[in-house]
Coordinates of C-alpha atoms in Angstrom, one line a residue:
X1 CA 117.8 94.6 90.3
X2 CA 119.6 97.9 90.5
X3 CA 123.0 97.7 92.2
X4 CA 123.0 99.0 95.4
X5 CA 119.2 99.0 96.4
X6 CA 119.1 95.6 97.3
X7 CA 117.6 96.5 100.8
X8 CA 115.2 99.2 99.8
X9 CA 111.1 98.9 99.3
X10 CA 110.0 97.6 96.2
X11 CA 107.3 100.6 95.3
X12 CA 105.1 101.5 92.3
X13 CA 103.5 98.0 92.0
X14 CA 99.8 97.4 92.1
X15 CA 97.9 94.7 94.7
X16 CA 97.7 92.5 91.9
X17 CA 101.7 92.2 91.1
X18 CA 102.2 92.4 94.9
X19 CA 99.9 89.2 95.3
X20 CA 101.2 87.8 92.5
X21 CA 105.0 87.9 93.9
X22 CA 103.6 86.4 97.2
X23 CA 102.1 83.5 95.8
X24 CA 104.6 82.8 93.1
X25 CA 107.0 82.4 96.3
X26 CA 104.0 80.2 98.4
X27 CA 103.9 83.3 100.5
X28 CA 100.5 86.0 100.7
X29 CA 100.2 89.6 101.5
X30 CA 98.8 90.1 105.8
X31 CA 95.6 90.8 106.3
X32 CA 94.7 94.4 107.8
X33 CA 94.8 92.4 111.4
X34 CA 98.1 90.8 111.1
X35 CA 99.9 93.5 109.5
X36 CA 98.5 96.1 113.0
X37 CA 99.4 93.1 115.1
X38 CA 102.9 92.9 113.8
X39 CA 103.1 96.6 114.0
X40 CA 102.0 97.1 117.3
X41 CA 104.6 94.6 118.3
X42 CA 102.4 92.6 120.5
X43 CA 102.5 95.6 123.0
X44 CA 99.0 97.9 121.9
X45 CA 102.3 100.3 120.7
X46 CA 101.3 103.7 118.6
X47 CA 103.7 103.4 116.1
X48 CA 105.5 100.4 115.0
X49 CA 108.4 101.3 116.4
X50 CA 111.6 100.1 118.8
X51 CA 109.0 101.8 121.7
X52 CA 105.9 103.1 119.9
X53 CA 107.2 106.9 119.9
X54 CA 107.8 108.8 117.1
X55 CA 110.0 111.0 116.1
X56 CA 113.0 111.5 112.9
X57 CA 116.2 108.9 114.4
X58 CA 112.8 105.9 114.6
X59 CA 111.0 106.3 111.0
X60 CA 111.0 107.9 107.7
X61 CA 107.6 110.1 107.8
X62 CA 106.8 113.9 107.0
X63 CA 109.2 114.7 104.0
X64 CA 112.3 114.0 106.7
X65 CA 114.8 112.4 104.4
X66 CA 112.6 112.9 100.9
X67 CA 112.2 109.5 99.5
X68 CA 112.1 105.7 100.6
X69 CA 115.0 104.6 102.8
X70 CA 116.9 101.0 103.0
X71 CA 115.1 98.5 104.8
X72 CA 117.5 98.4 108.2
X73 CA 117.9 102.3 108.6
X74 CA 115.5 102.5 111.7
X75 CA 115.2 100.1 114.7
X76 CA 113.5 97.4 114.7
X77 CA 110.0 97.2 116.6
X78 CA 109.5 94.4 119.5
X79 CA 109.3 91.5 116.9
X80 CA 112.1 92.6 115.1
X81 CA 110.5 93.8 112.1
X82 CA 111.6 97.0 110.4
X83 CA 109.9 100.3 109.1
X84 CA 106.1 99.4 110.1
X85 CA 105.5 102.8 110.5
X86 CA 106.7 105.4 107.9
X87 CA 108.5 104.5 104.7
X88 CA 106.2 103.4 102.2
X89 CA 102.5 102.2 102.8
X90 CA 102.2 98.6 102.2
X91 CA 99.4 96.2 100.4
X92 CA 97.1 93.9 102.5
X93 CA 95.6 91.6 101.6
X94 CA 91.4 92.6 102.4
X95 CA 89.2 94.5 100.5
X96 CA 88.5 98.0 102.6
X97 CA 85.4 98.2 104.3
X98 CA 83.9 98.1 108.1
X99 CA 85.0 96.9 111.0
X100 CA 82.8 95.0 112.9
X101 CA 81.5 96.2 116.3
X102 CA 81.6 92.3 117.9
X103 CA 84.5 91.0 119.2
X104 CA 86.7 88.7 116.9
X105 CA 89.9 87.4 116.5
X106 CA 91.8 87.6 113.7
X107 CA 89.2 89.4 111.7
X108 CA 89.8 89.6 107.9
X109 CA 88.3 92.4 105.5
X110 CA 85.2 93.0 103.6
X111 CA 84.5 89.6 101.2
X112 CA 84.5 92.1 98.3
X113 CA 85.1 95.5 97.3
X114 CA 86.5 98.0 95.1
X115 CA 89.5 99.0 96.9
X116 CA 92.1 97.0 99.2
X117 CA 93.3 98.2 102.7
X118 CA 96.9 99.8 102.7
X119 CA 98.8 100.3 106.2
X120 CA 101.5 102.2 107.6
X121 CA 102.2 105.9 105.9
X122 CA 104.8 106.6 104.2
X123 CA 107.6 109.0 103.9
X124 CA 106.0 112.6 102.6
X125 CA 102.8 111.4 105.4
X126 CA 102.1 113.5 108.5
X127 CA 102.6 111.6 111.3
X128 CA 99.2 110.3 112.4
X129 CA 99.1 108.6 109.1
X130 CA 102.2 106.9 110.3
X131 CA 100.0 105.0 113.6
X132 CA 99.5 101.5 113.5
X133 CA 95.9 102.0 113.5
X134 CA 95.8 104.5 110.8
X135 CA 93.9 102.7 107.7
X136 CA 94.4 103.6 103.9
X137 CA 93.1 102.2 100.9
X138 CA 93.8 101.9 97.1
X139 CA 92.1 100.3 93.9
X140 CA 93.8 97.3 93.2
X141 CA 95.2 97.8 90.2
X142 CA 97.0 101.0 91.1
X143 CA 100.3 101.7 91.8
X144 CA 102.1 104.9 93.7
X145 CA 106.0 105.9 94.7
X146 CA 105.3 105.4 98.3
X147 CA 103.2 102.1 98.2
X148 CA 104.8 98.7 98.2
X149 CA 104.5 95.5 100.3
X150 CA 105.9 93.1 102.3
X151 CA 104.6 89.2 102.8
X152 CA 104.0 86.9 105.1
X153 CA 104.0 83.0 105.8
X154 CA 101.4 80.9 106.4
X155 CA 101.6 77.3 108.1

């Protein structure tokens, strides 16, 4: 690890070293619905932010700093998470596809696919890409400067 970016986003890895990393650690990536419920905070908020607003002094979105930030530069969001809006888009762990029109809860993804659900824009994104409803997607084995991931724990 480089000195000094301990506490910024790991980006440029594909889904499949992201999933890798989770389960080496007995962790996973979120599904799509986790990942918005987290965002959203457990409040229906916009943007996974301290309130759902937007704006620069809240998240890292439309080119305002240039480049990924340290995890911890923003406030947190209602379940104290940190930069689920803007940043870098992170990995989930469903394969892209429809939503279904009948009610469910916790829904996962398409049961296969050729591309996996991403969430959250990142820092160059306008900021409607920065929603936590906004949906992206990404061939697996792909990897970009503003996509990373973060992972979650099962019971």
């Amino acid at each position: 690890m480089t000195s000094g970016k301990e506490n910024w986003p790991v980006v440029a890895v594909s889904w499949y070293g992201a999933k890798s990393f989770a389960l080496y650690y007995s962790l996973d990536l979120p599904t799509e619905a986790e990942w918005e419920y987290a965002a959203r905070g457990g409040q229906q908020l916009m943007y996974g932010t301290d309130d759902g607003t937007i704006d620069s002094s809240k998240l890292n979105y439309n080119m305002n700093v240039g480049y990924p930030t340290p995890v911890g530069t923003y406030p947190v969001n209602p379940f104290g998470l940190y930069d689920m809006s803007g940043s870098v888009w992170e990995w989930c762990n469903d394969w892209y596809g429809s939503y279904s029109s009948e009610s469910v809860t916790n829904p996962t993804g398409a049961q296969s696919g050729t591309v996996r659900c991403i969430r959250q824009g990142t820092w160059d994104n306008k900021a409607f890409k920065c929603r936590s409803a906004y949906r992206g997607r990404f061939e697996p084995q792909d990897s970009d400067y503003g996509l990373g991931f973060r992972v979650v724990r099962r019971p």
